[in-house]
CSV table of C-alpha atoms in Angstrom, one decimal:
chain,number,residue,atom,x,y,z
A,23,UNK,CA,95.4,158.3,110.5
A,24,UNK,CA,96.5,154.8,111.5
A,25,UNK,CA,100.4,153.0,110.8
A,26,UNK,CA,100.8,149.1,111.4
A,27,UNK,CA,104.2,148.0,112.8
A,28,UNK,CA,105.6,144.9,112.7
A,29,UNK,CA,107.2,144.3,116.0
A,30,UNK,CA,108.5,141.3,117.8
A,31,UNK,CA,105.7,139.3,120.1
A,32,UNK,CA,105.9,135.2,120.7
A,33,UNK,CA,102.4,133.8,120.1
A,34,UNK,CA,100.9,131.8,122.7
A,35,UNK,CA,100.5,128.0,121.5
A,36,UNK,CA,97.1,128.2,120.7
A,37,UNK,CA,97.7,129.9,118.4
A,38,UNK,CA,100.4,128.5,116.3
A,39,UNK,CA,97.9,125.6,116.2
A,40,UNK,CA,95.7,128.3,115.0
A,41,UNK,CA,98.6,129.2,112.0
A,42,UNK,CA,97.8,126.6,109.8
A,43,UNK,CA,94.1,127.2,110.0
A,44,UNK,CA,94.5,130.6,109.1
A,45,UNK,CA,96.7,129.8,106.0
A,46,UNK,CA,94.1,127.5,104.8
A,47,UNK,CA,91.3,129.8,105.0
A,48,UNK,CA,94.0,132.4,103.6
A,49,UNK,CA,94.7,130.1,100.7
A,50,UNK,CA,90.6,129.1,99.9
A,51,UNK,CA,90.1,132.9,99.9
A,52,UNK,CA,92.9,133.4,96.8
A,53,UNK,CA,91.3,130.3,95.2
A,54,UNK,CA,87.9,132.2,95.5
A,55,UNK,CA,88.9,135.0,93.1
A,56,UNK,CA,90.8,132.6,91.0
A,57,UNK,CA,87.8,130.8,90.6
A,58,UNK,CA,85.4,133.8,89.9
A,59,UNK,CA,87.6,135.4,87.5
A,60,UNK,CA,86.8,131.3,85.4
A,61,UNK,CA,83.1,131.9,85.8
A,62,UNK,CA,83.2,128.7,88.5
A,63,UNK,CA,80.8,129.5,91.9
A,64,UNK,CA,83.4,129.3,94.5
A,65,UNK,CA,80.8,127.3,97.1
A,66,UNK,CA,80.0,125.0,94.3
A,67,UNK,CA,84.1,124.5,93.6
A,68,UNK,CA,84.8,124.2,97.8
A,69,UNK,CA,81.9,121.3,97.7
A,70,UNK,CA,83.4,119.3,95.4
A,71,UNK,CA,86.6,120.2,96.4
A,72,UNK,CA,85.8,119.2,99.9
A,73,UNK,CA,83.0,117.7,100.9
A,74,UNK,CA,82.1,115.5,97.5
A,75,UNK,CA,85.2,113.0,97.8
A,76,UNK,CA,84.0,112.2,101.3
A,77,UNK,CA,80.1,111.1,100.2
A,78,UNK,CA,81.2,107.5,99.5
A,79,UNK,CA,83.5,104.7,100.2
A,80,UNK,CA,85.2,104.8,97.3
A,81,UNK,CA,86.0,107.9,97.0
A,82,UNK,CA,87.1,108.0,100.8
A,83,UNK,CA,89.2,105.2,100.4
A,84,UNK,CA,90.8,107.1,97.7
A,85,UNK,CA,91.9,109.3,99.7
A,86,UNK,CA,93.5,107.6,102.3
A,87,UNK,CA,95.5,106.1,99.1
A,88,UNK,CA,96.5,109.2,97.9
A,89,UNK,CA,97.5,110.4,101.6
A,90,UNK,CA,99.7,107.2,101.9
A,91,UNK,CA,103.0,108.0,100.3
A,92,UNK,CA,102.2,111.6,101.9
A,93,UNK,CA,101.6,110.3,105.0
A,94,UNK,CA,105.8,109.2,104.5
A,95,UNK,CA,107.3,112.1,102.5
A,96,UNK,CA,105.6,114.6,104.7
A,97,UNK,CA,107.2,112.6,108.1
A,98,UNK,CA,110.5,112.1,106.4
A,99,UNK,CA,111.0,116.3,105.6
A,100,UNK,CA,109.7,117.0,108.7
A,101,UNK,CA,112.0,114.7,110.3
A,102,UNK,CA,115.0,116.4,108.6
A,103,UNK,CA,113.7,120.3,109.1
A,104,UNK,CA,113.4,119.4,112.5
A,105,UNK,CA,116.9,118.8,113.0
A,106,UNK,CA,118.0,121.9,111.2
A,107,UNK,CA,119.0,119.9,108.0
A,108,UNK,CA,117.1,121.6,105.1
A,109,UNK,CA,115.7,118.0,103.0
A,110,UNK,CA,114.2,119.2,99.4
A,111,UNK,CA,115.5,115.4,97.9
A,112,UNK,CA,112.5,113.9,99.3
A,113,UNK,CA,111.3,113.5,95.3
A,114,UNK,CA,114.5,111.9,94.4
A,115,UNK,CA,115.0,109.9,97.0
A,116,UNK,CA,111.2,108.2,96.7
A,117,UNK,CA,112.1,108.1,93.3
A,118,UNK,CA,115.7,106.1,94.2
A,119,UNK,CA,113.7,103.3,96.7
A,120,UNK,CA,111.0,102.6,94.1
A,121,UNK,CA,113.5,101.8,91.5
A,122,UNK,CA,115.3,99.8,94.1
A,123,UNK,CA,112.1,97.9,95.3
A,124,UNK,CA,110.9,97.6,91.1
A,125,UNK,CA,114.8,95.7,91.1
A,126,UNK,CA,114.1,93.8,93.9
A,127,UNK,CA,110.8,92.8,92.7
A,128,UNK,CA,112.0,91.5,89.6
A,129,UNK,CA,114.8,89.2,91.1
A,130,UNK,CA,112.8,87.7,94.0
A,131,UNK,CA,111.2,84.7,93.2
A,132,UNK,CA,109.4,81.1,94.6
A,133,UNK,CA,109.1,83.0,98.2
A,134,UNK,CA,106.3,83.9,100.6
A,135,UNK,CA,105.3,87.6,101.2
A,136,UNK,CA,106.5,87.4,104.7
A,137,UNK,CA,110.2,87.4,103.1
A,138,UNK,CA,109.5,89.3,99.7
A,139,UNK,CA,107.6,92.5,101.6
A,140,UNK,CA,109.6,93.2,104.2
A,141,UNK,CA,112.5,92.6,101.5
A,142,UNK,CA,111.2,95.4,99.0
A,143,UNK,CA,111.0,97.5,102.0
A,144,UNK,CA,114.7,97.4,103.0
A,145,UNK,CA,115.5,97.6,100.1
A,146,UNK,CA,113.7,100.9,99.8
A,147,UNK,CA,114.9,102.4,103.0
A,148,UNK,CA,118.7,101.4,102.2
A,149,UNK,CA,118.1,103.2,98.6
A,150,UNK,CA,116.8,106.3,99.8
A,151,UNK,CA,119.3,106.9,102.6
A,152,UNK,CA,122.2,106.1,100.7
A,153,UNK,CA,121.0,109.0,98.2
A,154,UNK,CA,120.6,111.2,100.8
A,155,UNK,CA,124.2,110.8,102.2
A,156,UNK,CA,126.4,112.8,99.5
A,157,UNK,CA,124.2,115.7,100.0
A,158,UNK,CA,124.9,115.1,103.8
A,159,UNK,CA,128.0,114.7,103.9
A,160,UNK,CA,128.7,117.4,101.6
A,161,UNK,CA,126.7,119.7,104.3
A,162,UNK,CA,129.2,118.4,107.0
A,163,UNK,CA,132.4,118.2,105.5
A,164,UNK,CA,132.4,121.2,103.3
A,165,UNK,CA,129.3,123.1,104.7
A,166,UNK,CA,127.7,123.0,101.0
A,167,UNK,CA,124.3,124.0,101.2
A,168,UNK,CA,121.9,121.0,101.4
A,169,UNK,CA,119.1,122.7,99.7
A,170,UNK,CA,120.8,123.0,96.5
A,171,UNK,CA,122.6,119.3,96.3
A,172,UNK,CA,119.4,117.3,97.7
A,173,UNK,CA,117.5,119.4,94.9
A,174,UNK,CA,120.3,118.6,92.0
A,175,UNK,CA,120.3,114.9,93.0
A,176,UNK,CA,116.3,114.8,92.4
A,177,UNK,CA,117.0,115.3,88.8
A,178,UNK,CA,119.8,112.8,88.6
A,179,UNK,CA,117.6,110.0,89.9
A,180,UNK,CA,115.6,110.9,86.9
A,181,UNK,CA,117.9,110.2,84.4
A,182,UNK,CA,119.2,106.9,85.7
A,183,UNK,CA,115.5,105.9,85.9
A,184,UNK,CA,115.0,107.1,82.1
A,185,UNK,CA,118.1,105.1,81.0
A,186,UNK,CA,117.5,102.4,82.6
A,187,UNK,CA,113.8,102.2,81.5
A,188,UNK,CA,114.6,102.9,78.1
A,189,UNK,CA,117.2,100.3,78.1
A,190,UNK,CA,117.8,97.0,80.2
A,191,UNK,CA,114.4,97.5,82.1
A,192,UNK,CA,111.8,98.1,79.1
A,193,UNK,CA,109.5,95.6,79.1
A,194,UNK,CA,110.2,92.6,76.9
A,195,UNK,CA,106.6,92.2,76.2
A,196,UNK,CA,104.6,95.3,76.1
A,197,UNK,CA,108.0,97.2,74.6
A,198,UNK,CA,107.3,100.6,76.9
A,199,UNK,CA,109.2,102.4,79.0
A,200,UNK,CA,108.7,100.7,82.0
A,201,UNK,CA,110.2,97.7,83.5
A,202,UNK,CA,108.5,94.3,83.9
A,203,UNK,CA,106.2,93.6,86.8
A,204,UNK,CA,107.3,92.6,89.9
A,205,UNK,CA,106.7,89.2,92.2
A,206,UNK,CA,103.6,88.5,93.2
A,207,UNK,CA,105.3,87.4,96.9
A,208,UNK,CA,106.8,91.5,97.0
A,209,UNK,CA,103.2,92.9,96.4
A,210,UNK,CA,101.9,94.6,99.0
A,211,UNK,CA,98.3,93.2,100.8
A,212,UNK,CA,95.4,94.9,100.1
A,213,UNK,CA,93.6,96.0,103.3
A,214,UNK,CA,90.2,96.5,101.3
A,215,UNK,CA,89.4,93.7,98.8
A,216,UNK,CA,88.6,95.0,95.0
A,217,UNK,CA,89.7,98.2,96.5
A,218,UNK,CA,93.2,100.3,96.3
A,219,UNK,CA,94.7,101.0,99.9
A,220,UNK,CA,97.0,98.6,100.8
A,221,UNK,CA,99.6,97.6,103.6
A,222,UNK,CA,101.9,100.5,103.0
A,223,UNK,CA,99.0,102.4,104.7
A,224,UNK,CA,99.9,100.4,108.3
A,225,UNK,CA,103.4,100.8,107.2
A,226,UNK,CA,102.8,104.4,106.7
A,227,UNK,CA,101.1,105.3,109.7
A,228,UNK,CA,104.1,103.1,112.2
A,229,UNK,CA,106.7,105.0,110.9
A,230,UNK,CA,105.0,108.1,111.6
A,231,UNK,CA,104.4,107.1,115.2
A,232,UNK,CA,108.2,105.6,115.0
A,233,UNK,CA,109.3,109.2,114.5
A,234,UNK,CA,107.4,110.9,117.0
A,235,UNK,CA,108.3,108.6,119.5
A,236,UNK,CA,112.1,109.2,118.5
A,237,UNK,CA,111.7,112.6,118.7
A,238,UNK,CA,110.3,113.3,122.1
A,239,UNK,CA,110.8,110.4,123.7
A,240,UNK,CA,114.8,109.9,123.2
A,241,UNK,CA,118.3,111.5,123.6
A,242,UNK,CA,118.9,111.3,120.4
A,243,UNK,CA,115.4,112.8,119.4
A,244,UNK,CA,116.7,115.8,121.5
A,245,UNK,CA,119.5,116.2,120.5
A,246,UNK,CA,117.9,116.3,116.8
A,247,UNK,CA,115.1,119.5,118.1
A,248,UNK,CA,117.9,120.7,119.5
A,249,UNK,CA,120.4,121.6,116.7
A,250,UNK,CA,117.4,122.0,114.4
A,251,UNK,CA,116.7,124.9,117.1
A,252,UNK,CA,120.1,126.1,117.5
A,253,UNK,CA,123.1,124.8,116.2
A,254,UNK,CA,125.6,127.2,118.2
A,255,UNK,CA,123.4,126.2,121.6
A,256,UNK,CA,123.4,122.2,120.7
A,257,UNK,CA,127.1,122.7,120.3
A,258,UNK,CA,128.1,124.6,123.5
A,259,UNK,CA,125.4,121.7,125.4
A,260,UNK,CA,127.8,119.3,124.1
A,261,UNK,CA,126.1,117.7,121.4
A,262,UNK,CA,127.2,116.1,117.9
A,263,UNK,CA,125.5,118.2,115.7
A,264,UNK,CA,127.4,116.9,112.5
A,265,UNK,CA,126.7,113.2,113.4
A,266,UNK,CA,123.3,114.5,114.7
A,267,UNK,CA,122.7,115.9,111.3
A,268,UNK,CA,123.9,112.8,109.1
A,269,UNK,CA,121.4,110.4,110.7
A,270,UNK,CA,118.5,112.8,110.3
A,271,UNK,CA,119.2,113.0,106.9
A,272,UNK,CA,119.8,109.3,106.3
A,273,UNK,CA,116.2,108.8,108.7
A,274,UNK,CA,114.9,110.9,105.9
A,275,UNK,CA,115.8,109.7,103.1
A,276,UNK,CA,115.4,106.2,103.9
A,277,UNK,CA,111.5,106.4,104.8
A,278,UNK,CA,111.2,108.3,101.3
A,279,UNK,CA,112.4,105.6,99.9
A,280,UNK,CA,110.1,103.1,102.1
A,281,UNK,CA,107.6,105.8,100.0
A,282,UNK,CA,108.4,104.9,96.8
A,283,UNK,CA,108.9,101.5,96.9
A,284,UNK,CA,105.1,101.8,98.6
A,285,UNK,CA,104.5,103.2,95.4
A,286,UNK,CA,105.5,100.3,93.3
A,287,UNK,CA,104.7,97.3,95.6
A,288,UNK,CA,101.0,98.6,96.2
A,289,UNK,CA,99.9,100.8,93.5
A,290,UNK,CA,101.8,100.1,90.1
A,291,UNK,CA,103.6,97.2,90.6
A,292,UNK,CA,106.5,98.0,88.3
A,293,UNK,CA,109.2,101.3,87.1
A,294,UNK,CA,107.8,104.1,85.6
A,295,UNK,CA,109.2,107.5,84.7
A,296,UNK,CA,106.4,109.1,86.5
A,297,UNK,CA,106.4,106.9,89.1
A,298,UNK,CA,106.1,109.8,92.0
A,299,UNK,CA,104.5,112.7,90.2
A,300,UNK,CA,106.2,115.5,93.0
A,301,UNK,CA,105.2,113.6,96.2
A,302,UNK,CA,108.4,114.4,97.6
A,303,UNK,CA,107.9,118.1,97.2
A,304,UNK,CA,104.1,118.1,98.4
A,305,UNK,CA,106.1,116.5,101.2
A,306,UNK,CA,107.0,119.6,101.9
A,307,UNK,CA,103.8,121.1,101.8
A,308,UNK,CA,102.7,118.5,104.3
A,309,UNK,CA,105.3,119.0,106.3
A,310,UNK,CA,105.1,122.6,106.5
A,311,UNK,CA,101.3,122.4,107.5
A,312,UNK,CA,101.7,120.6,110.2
A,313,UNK,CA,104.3,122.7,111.4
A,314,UNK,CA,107.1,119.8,111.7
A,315,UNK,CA,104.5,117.9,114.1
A,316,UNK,CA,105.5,114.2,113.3
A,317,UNK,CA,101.5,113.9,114.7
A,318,UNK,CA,100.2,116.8,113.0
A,319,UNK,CA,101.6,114.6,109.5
A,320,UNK,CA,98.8,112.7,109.6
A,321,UNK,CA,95.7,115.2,109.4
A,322,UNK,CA,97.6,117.4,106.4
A,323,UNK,CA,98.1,114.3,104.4
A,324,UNK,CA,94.8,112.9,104.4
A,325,UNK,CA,93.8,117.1,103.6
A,326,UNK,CA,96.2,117.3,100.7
A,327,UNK,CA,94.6,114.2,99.8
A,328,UNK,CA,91.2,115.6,100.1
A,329,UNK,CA,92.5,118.5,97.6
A,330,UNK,CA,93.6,116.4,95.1
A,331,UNK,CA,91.0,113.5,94.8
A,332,UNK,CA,88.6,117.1,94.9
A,333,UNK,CA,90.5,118.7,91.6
A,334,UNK,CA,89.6,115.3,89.9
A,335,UNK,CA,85.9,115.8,90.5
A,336,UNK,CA,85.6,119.1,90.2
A,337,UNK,CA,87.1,118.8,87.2
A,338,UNK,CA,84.6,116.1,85.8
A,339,UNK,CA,82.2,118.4,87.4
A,340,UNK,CA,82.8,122.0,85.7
A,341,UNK,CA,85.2,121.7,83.7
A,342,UNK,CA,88.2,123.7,85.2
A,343,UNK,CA,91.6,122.0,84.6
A,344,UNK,CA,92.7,119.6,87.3
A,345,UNK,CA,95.9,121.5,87.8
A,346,UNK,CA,93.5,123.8,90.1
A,347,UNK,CA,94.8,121.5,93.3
A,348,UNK,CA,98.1,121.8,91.9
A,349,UNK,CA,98.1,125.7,92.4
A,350,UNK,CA,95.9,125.3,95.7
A,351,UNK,CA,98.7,123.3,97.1
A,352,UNK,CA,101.2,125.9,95.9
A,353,UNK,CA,99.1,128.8,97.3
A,354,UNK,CA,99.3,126.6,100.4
A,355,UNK,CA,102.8,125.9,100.9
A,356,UNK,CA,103.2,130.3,100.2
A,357,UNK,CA,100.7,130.8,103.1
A,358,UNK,CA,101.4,129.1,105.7
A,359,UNK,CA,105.1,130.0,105.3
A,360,UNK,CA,103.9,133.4,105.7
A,361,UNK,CA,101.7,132.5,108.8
A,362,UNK,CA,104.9,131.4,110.0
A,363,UNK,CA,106.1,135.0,110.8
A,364,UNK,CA,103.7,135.5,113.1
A,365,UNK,CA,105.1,133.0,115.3
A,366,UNK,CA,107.5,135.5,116.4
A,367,UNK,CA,105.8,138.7,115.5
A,368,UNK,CA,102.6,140.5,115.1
A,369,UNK,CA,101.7,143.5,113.5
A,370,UNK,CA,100.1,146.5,115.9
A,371,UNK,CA,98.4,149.6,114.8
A,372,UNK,CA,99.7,152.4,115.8
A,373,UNK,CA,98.4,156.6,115.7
């Protein structure tokens, strides 16, 4: 008869890189039953799923666009979980820069792109960091837990939107809830004509290089990994860690809201309710696969991607409700947070 302890053992660092890999495969085995128990074939599901979004350029490039505002939600949580600062008001804090970049959009006029772009994204940045500072300063100052507040100030952001789309914003002309189209000069370029992906993909992909060269290549980077290791440690060594803390989460909030106003500027071009759809909590997701590797942001966004543009053509395909990458992603983020334990431990069989 065999017993399987858990006990304490460091894994090597191949395989941590392995982690993620595991969780995936972990998470495609759950959505094999799932599937079964529907009457799908699970191969038939993984192809579409997988393999049919990549067959043509269109869909491709559709999922570089869906990876796009991933590609800066997934940097900007990993920026602040990195640091030690727990960031779950990535969604509300997208949802705050595209409603600042739909403002600015609407009162910029007779200008070139070279002024209104880089305008609209400002204006995002300085949206999203200034609402992530009450949850940060509430963390430093009366060591409320961020967790909760960033979470509680995602729904607030939703109801100044709703007011202010069903009010002073709502279109004139069409008379829905959604504010009138922005300025042609704060439109973002498209990269492919007749085609979707547009500038904040470039933008997108800088910052992300932005953040990994802040974090490894600076004192202040450093000083970041370091209190997000150990606060107690970073403190004895001398460092900041409340200062340390409140420009992480500012960092973070702002490049959500370069997200959003991504959002707006290059995909809808005006304020809606729905304007983010919970890309500030796949964020998370991302962020967690790629195990807070500002690099590693890249290849899960463009795979998160990959699942949803795969739900929509499975779900033209058989039938099963596009929510499927919904609960893929959510089996996901469950996974490879319990991978996680075995960076630390493993379990051994014992007589």
């Amino acid at each position: 008869m065999f017993k399987f302890k858990l006990e304490k053992h460091p894994a090597s660092n191949w395989q941590r890189l392995l982690l993620p890999l595991y969780a995936i495969l972990l998470t495609f085995g759950i959505t094999s039953i799932i599937l079964l128990l529907t009457g799908v074939n699970p191969f038939r599901a993984f192809y579409y799923f997988l393999i049919e979004p990549l067959s043509d350029s269109v869909s491709l490039i559709e999922v570089l666009v869906k990876a796009t505002p991933l590609f800066l939600t997934g940097i900007a949580v990993s920026l602040a979980f990195s640091s030690g600062y727990w960031n779950i008001g990535a969604e509300g804090q997208l949802i705050a820069g595209a409603t600042a970049g739909a403002g600015l959009g609407m009162v910029i006029h007779n200008t070139s792109q070279f002024i209104g772009i880089p305008a609209l994204i400002i204006g995002g940045f300085i949206a999203g960091a200034l609402w992530a500072l009450l949850p940060a300063i509430l963390k430093i100052k009366l060591a409320v837990d961020e967790i909760v507040t960033t979470l509680l100030m995602n729904s607030v952001v939703l109801f100044i939107v709703s007011f202010l789309l069903n009010g002073p914003w709502r279109n004139p002309i069409s008379g829905w809830p959604q504010s009138p189209e922005i300025d042609k000069s704060t439109t973002f370029i498209k990269l492919i004509p007749k085609m979707r992906l547009h500038l904040g993909f470039i933008i997108a992909l800088l910052v992300i290089f932005a953040v990994w060269f802040l974090l490894t290549k600076t004192k202040l980077g450093f000083e970041m990994r370091a209190s997000g290791l150990g606060k107690d440690a970073a403190l004895f060594a001398g460092i900041n860690v409340n200062r340390t803390i409140l420009i992480s989460a500012l960092l973070s909030g702002g490049i959500a809201g370069i997200a959003g106003a991504g959002e707006v500027a290059g995909i809808h071009y005006h304020l809606i309710e729905a304007i983010s759809g919970g890309l500030g909590y796949t964020g998370v997701i991302v962020a967690t696969l790629s195990s807070l590797n500002p690099l590693g942001v890249i290849p899960s966004a463009i795979f998160i991607g990959l699942i949803d543009t795969g739900a929509q053509s499975l779900s033209r395909a058989t039938g099963v409700p596009i929510h499927l990458g919904d609960i893929v992603q959510a089996l996901l983020l469950l996974t490879i947070l319990g991978m996680f334990l075995f960076q630390n431990y493993r379990i051994r069989r014992i007589k």
